[in-house]
CSV table of C-alpha atoms and ligand atoms in Angstrom, one decimal:
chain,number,residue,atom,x,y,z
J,1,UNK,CA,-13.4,-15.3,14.2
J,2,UNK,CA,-10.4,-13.4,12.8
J,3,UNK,CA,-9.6,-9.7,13.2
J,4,UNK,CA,-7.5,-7.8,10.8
J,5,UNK,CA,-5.8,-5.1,11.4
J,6,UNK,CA,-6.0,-3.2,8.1
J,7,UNK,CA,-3.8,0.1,7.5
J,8,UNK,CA,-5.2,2.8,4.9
J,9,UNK,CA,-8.4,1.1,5.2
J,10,UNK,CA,-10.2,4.4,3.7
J,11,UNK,CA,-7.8,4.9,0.6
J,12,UNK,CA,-8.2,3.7,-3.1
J,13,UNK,CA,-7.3,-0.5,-2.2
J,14,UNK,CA,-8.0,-0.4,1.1
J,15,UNK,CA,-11.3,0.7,1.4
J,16,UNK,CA,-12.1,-1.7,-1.6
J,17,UNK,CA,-10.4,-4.4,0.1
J,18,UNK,CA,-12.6,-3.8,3.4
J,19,UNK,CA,-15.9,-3.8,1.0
J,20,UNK,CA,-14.3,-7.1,-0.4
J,21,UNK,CA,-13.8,-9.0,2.6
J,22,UNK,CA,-16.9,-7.6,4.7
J,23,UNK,CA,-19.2,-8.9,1.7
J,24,UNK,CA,-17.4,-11.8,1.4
J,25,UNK,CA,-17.1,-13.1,5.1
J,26,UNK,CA,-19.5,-12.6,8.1
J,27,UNK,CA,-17.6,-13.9,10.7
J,28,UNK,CA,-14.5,-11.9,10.2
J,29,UNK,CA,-13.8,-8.5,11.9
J,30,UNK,CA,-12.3,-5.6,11.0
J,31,UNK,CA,-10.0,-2.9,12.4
J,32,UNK,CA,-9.6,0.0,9.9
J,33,UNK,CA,-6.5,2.6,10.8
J,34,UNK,CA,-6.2,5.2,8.8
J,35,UNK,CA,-4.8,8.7,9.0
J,36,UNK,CA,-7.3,10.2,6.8
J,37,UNK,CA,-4.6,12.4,4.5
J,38,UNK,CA,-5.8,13.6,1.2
J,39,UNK,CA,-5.6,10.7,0.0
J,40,UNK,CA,-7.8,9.2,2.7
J,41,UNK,CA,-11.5,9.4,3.0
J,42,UNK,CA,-14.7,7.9,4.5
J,43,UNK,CA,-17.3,8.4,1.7
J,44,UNK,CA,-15.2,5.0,0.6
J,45,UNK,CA,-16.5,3.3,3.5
J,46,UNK,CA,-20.1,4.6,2.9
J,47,UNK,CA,-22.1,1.3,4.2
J,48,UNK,CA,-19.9,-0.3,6.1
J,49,UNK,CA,-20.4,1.9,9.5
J,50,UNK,CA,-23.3,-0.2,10.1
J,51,UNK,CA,-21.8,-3.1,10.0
J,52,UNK,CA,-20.8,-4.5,13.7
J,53,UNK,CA,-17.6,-6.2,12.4
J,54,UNK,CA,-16.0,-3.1,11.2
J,55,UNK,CA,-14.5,-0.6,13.4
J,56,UNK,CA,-12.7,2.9,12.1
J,57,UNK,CA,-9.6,4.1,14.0
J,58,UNK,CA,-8.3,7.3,13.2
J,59,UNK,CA,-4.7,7.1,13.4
J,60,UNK,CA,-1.3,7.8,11.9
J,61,UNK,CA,1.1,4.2,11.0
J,62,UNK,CA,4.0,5.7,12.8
J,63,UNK,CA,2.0,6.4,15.9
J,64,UNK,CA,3.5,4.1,18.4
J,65,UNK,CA,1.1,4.5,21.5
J,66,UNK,CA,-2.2,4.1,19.0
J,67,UNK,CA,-0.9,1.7,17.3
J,68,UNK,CA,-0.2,0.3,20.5
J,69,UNK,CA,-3.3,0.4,21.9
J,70,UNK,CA,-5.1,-1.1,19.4
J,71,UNK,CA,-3.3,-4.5,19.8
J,72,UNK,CA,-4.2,-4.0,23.9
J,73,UNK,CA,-8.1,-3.5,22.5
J,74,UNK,CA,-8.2,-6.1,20.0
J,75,UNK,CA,-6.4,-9.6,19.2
J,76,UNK,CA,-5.1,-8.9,16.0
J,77,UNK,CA,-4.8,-12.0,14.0
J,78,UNK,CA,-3.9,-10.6,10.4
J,79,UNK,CA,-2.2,-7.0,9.8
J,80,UNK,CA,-2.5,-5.8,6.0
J,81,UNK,CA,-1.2,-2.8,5.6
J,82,UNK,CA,-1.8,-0.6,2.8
J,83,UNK,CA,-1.6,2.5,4.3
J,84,UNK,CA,0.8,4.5,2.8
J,85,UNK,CA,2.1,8.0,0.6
J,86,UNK,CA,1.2,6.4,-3.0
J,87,UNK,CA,1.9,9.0,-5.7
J,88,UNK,CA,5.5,8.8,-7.7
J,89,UNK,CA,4.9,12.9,-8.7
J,90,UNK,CA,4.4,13.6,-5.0
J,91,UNK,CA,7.2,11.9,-4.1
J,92,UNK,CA,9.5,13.5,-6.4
J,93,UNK,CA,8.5,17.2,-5.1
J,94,UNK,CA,9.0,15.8,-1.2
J,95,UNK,CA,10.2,12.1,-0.6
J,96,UNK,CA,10.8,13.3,3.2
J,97,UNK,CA,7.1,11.9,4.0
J,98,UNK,CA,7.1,8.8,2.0
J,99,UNK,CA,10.4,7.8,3.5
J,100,UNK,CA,8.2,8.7,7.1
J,101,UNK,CA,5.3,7.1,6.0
J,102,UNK,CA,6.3,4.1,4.2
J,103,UNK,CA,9.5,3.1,5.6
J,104,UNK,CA,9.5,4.0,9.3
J,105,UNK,CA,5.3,3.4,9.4
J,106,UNK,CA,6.5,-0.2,8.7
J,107,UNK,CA,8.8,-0.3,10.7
J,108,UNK,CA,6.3,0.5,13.6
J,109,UNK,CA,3.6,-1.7,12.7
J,110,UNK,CA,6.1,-4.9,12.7
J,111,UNK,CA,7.5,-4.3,16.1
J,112,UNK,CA,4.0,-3.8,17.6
J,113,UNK,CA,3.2,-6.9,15.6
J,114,UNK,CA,6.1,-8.7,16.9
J,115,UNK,CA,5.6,-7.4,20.2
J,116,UNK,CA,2.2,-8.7,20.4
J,117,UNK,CA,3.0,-12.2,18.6
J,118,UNK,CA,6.3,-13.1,19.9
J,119,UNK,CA,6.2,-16.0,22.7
J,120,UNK,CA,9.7,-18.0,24.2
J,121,UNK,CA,8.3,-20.4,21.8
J,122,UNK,CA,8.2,-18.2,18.6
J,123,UNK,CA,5.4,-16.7,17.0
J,124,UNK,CA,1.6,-17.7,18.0
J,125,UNK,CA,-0.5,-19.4,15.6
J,126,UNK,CA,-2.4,-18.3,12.6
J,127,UNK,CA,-0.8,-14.5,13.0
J,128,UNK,CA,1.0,-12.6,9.8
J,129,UNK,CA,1.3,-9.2,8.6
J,130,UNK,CA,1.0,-8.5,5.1
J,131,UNK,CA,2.5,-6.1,3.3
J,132,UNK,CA,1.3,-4.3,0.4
J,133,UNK,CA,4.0,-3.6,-1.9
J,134,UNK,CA,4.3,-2.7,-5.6
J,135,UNK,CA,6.0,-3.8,-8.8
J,136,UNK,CA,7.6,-0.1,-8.8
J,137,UNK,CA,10.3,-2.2,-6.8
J,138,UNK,CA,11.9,-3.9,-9.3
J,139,UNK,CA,12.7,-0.6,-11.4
J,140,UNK,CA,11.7,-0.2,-15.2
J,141,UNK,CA,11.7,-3.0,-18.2
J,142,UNK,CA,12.9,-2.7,-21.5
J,143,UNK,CA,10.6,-4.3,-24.9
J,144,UNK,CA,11.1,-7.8,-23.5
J,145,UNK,CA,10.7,-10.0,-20.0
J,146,UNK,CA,8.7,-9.6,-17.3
J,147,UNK,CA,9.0,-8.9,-13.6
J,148,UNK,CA,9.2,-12.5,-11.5
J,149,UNK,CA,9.7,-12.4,-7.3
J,150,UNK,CA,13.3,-12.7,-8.2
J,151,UNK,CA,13.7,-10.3,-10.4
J,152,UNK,CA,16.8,-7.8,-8.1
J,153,UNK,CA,15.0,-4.6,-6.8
J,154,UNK,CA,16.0,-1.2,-8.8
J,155,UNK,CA,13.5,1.5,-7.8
J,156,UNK,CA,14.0,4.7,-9.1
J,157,UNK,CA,11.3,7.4,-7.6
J,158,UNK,CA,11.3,8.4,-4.0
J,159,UNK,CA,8.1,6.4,-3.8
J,160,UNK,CA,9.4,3.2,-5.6
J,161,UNK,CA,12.4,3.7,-3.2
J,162,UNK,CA,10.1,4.1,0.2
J,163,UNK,CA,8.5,0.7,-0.9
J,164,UNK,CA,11.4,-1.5,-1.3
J,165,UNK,CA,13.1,-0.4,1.5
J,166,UNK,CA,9.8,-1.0,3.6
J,167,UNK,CA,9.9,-4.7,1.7
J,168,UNK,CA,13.4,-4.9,2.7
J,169,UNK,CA,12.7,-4.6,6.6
J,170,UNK,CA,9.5,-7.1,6.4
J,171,UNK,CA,12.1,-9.4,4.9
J,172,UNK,CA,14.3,-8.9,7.4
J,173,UNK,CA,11.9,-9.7,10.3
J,174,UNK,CA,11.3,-13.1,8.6
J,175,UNK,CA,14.9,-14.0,8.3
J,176,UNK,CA,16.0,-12.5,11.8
J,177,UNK,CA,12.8,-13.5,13.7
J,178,UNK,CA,11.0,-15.8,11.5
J,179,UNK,CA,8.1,-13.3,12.2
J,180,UNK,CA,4.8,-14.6,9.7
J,181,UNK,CA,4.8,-12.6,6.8
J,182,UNK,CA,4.2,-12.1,3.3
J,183,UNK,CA,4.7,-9.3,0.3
J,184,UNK,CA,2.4,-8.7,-2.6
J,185,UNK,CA,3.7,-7.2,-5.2
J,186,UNK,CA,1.2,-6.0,-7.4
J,187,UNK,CA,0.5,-3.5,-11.0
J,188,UNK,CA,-1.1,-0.7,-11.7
J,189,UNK,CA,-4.8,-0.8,-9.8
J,190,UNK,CA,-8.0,0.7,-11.4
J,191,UNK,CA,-11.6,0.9,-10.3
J,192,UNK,CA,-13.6,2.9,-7.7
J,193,UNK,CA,-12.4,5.1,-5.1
J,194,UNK,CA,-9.2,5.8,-6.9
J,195,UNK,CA,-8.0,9.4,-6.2
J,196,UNK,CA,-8.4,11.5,-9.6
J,197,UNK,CA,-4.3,12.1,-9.1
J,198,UNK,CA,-3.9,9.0,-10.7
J,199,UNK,CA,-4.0,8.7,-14.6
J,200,UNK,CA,-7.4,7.1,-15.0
J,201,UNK,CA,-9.9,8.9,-12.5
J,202,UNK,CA,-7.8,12.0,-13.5
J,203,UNK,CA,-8.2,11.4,-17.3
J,204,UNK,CA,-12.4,10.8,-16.7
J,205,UNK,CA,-12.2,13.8,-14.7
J,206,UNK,CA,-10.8,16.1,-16.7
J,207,UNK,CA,-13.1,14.7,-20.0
J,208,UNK,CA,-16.3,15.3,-18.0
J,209,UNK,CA,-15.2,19.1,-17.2
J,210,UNK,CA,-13.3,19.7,-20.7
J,211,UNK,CA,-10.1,20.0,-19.0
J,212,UNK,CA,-7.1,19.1,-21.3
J,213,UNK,CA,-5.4,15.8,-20.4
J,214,UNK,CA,-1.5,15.4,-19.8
J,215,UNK,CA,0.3,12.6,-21.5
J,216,UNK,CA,3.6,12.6,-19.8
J,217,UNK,CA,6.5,12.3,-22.3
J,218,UNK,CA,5.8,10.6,-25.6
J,219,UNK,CA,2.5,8.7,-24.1
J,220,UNK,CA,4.4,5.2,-25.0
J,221,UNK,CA,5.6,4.0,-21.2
J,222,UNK,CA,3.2,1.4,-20.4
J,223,UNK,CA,1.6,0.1,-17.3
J,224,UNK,CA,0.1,-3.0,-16.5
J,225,UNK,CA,-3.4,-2.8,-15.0
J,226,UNK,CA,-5.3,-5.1,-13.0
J,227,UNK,CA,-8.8,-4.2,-11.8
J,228,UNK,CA,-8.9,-3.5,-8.5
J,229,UNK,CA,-11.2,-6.3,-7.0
J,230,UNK,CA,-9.0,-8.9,-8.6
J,231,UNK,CA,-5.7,-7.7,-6.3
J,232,UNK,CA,-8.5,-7.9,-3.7
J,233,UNK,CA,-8.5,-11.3,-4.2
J,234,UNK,CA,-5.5,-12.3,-4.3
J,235,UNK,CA,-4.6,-10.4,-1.1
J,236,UNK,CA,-7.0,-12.6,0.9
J,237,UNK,CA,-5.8,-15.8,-0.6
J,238,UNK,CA,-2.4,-14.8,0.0
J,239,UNK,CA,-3.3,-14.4,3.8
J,240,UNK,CA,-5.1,-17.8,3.8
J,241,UNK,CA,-2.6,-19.4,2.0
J,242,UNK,CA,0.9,-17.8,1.3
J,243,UNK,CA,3.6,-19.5,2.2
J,244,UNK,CA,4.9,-17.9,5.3
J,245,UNK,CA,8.4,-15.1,4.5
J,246,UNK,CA,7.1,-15.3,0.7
J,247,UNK,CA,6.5,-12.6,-2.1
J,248,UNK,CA,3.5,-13.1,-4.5
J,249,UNK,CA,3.8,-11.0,-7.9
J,250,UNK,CA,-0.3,-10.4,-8.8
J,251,UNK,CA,-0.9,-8.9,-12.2
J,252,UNK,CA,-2.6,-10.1,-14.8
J,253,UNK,CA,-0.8,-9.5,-18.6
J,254,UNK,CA,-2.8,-6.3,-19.4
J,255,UNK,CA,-0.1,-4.0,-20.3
J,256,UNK,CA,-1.3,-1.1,-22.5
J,257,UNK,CA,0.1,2.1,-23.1
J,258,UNK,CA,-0.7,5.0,-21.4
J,259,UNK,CA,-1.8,6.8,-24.9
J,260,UNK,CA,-4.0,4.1,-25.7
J,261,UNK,CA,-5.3,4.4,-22.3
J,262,UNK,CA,-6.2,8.0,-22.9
J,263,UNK,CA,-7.6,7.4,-26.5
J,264,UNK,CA,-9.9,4.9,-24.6
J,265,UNK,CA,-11.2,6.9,-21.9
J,266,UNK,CA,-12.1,9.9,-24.3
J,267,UNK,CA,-13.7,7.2,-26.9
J,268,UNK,CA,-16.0,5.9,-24.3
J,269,UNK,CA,-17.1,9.6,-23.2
J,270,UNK,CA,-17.4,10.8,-26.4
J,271,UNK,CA,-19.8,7.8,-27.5
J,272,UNK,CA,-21.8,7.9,-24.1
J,273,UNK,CA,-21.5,11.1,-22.4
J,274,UNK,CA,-20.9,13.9,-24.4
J,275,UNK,CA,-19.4,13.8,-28.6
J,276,UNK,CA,-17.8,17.5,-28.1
J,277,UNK,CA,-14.9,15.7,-26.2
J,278,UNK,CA,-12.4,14.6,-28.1
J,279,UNK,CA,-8.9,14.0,-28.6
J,280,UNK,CA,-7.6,17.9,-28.8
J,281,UNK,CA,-8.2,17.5,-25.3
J,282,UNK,CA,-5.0,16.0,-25.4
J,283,UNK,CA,-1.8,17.8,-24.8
J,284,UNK,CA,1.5,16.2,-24.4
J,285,UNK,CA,3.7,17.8,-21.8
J,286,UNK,CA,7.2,17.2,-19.8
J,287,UNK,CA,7.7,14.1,-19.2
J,288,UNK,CA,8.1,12.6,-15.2
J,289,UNK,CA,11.7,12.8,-13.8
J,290,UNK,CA,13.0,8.9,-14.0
J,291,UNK,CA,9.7,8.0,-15.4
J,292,UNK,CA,9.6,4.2,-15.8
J,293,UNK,CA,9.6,3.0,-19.1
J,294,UNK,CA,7.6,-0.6,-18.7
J,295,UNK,CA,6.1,-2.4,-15.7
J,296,UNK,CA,4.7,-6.1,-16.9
J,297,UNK,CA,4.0,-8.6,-14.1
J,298,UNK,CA,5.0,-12.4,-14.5
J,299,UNK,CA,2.1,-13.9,-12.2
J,300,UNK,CA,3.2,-17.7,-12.5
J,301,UNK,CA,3.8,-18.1,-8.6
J,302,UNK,CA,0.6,-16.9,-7.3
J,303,UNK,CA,-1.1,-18.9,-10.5
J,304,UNK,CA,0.4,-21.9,-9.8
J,305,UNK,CA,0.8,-22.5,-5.7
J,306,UNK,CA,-2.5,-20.4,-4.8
J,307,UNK,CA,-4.9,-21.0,-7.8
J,308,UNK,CA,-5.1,-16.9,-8.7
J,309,UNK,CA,-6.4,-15.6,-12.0
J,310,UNK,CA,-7.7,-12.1,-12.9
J,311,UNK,CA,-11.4,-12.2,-13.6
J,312,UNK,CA,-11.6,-9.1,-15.3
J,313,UNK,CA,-10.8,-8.6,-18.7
J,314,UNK,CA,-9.2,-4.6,-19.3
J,315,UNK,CA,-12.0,-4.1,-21.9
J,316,UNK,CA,-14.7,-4.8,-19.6
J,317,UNK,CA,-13.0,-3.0,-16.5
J,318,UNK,CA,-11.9,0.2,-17.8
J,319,UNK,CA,-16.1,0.6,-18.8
J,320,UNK,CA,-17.4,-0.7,-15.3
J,321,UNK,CA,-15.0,1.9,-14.4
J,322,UNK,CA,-15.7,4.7,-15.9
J,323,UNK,CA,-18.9,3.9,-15.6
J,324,UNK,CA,-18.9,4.4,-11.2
J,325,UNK,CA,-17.5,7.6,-11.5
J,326,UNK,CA,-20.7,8.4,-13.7
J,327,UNK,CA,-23.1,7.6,-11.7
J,328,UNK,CA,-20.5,8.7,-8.2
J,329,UNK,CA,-20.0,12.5,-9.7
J,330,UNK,CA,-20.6,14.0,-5.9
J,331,UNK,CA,-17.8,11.7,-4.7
J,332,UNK,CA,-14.9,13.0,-7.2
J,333,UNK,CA,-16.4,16.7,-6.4
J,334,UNK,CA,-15.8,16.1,-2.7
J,335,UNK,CA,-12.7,14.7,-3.6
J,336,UNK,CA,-11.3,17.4,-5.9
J,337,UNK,CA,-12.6,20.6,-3.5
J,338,UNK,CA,-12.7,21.9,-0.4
J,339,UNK,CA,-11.5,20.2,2.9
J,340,UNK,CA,-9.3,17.5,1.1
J,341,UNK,CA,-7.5,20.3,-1.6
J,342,UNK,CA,-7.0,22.3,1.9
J,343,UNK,CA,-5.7,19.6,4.1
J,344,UNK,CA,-3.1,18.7,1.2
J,345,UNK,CA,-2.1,22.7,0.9
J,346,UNK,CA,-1.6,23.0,4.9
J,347,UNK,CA,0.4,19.5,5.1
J,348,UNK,CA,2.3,20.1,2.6
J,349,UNK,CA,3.0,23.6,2.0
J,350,UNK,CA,1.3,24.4,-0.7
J,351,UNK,CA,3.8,22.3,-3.1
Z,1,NAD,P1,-4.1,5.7,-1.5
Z,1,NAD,O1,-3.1,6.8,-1.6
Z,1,NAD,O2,-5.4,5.7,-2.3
Z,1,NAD,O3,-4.4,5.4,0.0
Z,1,NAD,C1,-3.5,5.4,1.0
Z,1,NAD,C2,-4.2,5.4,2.3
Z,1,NAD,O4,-3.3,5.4,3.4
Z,1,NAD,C3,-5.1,6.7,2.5
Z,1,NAD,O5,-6.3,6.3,3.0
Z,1,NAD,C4,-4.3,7.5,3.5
Z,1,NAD,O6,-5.1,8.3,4.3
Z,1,NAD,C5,-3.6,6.4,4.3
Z,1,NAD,N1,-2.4,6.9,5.0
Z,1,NAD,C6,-1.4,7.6,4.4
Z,1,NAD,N2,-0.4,7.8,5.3
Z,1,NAD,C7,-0.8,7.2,6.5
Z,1,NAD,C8,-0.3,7.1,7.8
Z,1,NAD,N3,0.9,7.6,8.1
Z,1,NAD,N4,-0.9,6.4,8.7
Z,1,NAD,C9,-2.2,5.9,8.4
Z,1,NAD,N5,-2.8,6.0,7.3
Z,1,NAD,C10,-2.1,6.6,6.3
Z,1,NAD,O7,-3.2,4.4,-2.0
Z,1,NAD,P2,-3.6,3.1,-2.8
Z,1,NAD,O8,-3.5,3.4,-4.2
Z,1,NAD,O9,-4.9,2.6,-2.2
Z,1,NAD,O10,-2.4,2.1,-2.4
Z,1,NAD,C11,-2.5,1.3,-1.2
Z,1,NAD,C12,-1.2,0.5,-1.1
Z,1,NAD,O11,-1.1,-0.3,-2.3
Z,1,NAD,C13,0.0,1.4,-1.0
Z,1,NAD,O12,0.9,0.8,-0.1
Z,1,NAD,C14,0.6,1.3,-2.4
Z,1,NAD,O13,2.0,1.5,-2.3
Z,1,NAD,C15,0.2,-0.1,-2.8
Z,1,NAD,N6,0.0,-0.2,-4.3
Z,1,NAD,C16,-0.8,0.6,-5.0
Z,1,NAD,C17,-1.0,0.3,-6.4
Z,1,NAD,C18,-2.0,1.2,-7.2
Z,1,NAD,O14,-2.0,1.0,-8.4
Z,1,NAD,N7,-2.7,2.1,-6.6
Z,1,NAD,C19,-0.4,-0.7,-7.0
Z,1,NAD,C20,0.5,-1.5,-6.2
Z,1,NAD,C21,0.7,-1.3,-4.9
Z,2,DAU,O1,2.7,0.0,-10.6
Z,2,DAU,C1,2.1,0.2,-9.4
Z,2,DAU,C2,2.0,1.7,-9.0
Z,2,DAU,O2,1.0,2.3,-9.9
Z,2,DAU,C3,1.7,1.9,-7.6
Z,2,DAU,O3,2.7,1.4,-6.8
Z,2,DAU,C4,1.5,3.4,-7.3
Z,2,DAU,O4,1.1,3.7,-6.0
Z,2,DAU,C5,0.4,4.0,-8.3
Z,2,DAU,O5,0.3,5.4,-8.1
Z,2,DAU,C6,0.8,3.6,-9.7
Z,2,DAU,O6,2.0,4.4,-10.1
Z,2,DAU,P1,2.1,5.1,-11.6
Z,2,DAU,O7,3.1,6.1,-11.5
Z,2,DAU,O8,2.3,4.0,-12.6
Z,2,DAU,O9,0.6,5.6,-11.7
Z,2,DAU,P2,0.0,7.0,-12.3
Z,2,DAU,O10,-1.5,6.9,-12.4
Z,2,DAU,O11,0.6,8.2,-11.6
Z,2,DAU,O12,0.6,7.1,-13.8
Z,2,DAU,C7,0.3,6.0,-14.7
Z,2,DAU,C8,1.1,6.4,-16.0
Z,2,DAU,O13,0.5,7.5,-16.6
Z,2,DAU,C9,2.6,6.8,-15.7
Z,2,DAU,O14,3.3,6.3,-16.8
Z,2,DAU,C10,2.6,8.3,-15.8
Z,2,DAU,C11,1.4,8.6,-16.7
Z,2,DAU,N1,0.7,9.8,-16.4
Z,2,DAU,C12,0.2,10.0,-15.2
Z,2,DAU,C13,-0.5,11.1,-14.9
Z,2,DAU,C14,-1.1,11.4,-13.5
Z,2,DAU,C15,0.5,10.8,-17.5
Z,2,DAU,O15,0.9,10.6,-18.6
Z,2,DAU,N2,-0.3,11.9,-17.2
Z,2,DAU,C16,-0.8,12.1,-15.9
Z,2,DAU,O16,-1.4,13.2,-15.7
């Protein structure tokens, strides 16, 4: 039986991932840590309480004695940590916590891990830590190419910054220590749970309540979305079957522009939900400091040495999306009032 240690268990990824792997295996168990920020919250995890293979342990990535203690409660096979500050506009008002969480977090988790896994014969069998980075790494593309796992790292937000510096130091522990490890790099994520900070649940959001909807700059910069369960995926065969100190890109070839990505979330809610909304809704406003032009993932590696494809089509996610926050409205009101708008006020100031 193995036991994974996953970080930001009860965010956006995390808390999808858990649902992934606990419906998927039933001999596997696992160790959720997670600080419970804003960003952070158990209504994701509705279902899997129950479930004696999951535990919940309320705790900050940067905590050394918890963090600690964990490894002395549990044999931690597999570490996946996603836990982590995850919005580029946050981190441009105050990178000092992303630099905290995302960088020296790391840091943390890999020494306990190394502590833990290190023998005078090097590291114990069938252990690796994962780390969940982002394409944000490699910087911004121009009308052509794509981003492959050698593409040099140019981040340009505080956030995109954190991440490859915390990719920098996993590397580092393979190459110094041949620790076990891997890096995912992966696009733009979409599908339940999602914190309406982010452009989709925001945009769906703000329709439902006839609130107008901010296209950053000239709306053309363009992501590259993969549907959440699919990265799911490919994070567990990338722990199965990555080869050890390697980076896997996982994206898909869905890159749309953001305006067409608002043009289709008001579509769907005019057609289904209400035919008052509409695209006045829209209003363009200043654009994001060092916004990122492109982001378009080249997937070849994990296609061709793991077997990885997306499953879902953009068309058919972006409506199985919008489509959960429908029928989950008490979850985005939780999410959008009370205890999580005042826990984010008294952390951070009221920036
Ligand atoms: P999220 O903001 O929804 O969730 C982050 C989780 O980490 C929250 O539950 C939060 O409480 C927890 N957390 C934050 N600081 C912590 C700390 N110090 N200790 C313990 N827990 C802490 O983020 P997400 O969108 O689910 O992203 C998860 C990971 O995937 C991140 O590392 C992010 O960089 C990466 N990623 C995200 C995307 C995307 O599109 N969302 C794409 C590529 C990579
Ligand atoms: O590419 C992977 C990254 O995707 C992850 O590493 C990050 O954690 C995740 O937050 C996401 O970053 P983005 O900055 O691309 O996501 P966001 O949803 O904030 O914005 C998507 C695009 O939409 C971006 O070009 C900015 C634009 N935007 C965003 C918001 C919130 C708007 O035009 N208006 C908005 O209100």
């Amino acid at each position: 039986m193995k036991t994974y240690l996953v970080t930001g268990g009860a965010g956006f990824i995390g808390s999808n991932f858990v649902h992934y792997m606990l419906n998927k295996y039933n001999d596997i168990k696992i160790i959720n840590v997670d600080k419970l920020t804003y960003a952070g919250n158990l209504e994701n995890l509705k279902g899997c309480e129950q479930n004696p293979n999951y535990v919940f342990v309320q705790a900050d990535i940067c905590d050394k004695e918890a963090i600690e203690d964990i490894f002395k409660n549990y044999d931690i096979d597999y570490v996946v940590n996603f836990a982590a500050e995850s919005h580029v506009d946050r981190s441009i008002k105050m990178p000092e916590i992303f630099v905290q969480t995302n960088v020296l977090g790391t840091v943390n988790l890999l020494n306990i891990a190394k502590n833990n896994w290190e023998t005078k014969d090097g590291f114990k069998a069938g252990k690796k830590y994962l780390q969940i980075s982002t394409d944000e790494v490699y910087g911004s593309l121009g009308k052509e190419g794509f981003f492959t796992e050698t593409t040099p790292l140019n981040p340009h937000s505080p956030y995109s910054a954190s991440k490859a510096s915390a990719d920098m130091i996993v590397k580092a522990y393979f190459d110094t220590f041949k620790m076990p490890i891997n890096i995912t790099r992966c696009s733009n994520n979409y599908g339940p749970y999602q914190f309406p900070e982010k452009l989709i649940p925001l945009l769906i959001n703000n329709c439902l309540n006839k609130n107008e909807l901010p296209v950053y700059g000239d709306g053309m910069n363009i992501r590259d979305w993969l549907y959440v369960e699919d990265h799911c995926k490919a994070i567990d065969m990338v722990l199965n079957e990555g080869e050890l100190g390697r980076v896997y890109n996982v994206g898909g070839h869905n890159e749309r522009t953001n305006i067409f990505i608002v043009k289709t979330v008001i579509q769907y809610i005019h057609d289904n939900v209400d035919s008052t909304v509409d695209e006045s809704l829209i209003k363009y406003v200043e654009d994001r400091k060092g916004h990122d032009r492109r982001y378009g993932i080249d997937p070849t590696r994990i296609k061709d040495e793991l077997d990885w494809y997306p499953e879902t089509k953009f068309e058919v996610g972006i409506v199985k999306t919008i489509k959960w926050y429908l029928q989950n409205k008490e979850w985005m009101e939780n999410v959008t009032s009370g205890t999580y708008q005042d826990y984010y006020k008294k952390m951070y100031n009221n920036k």
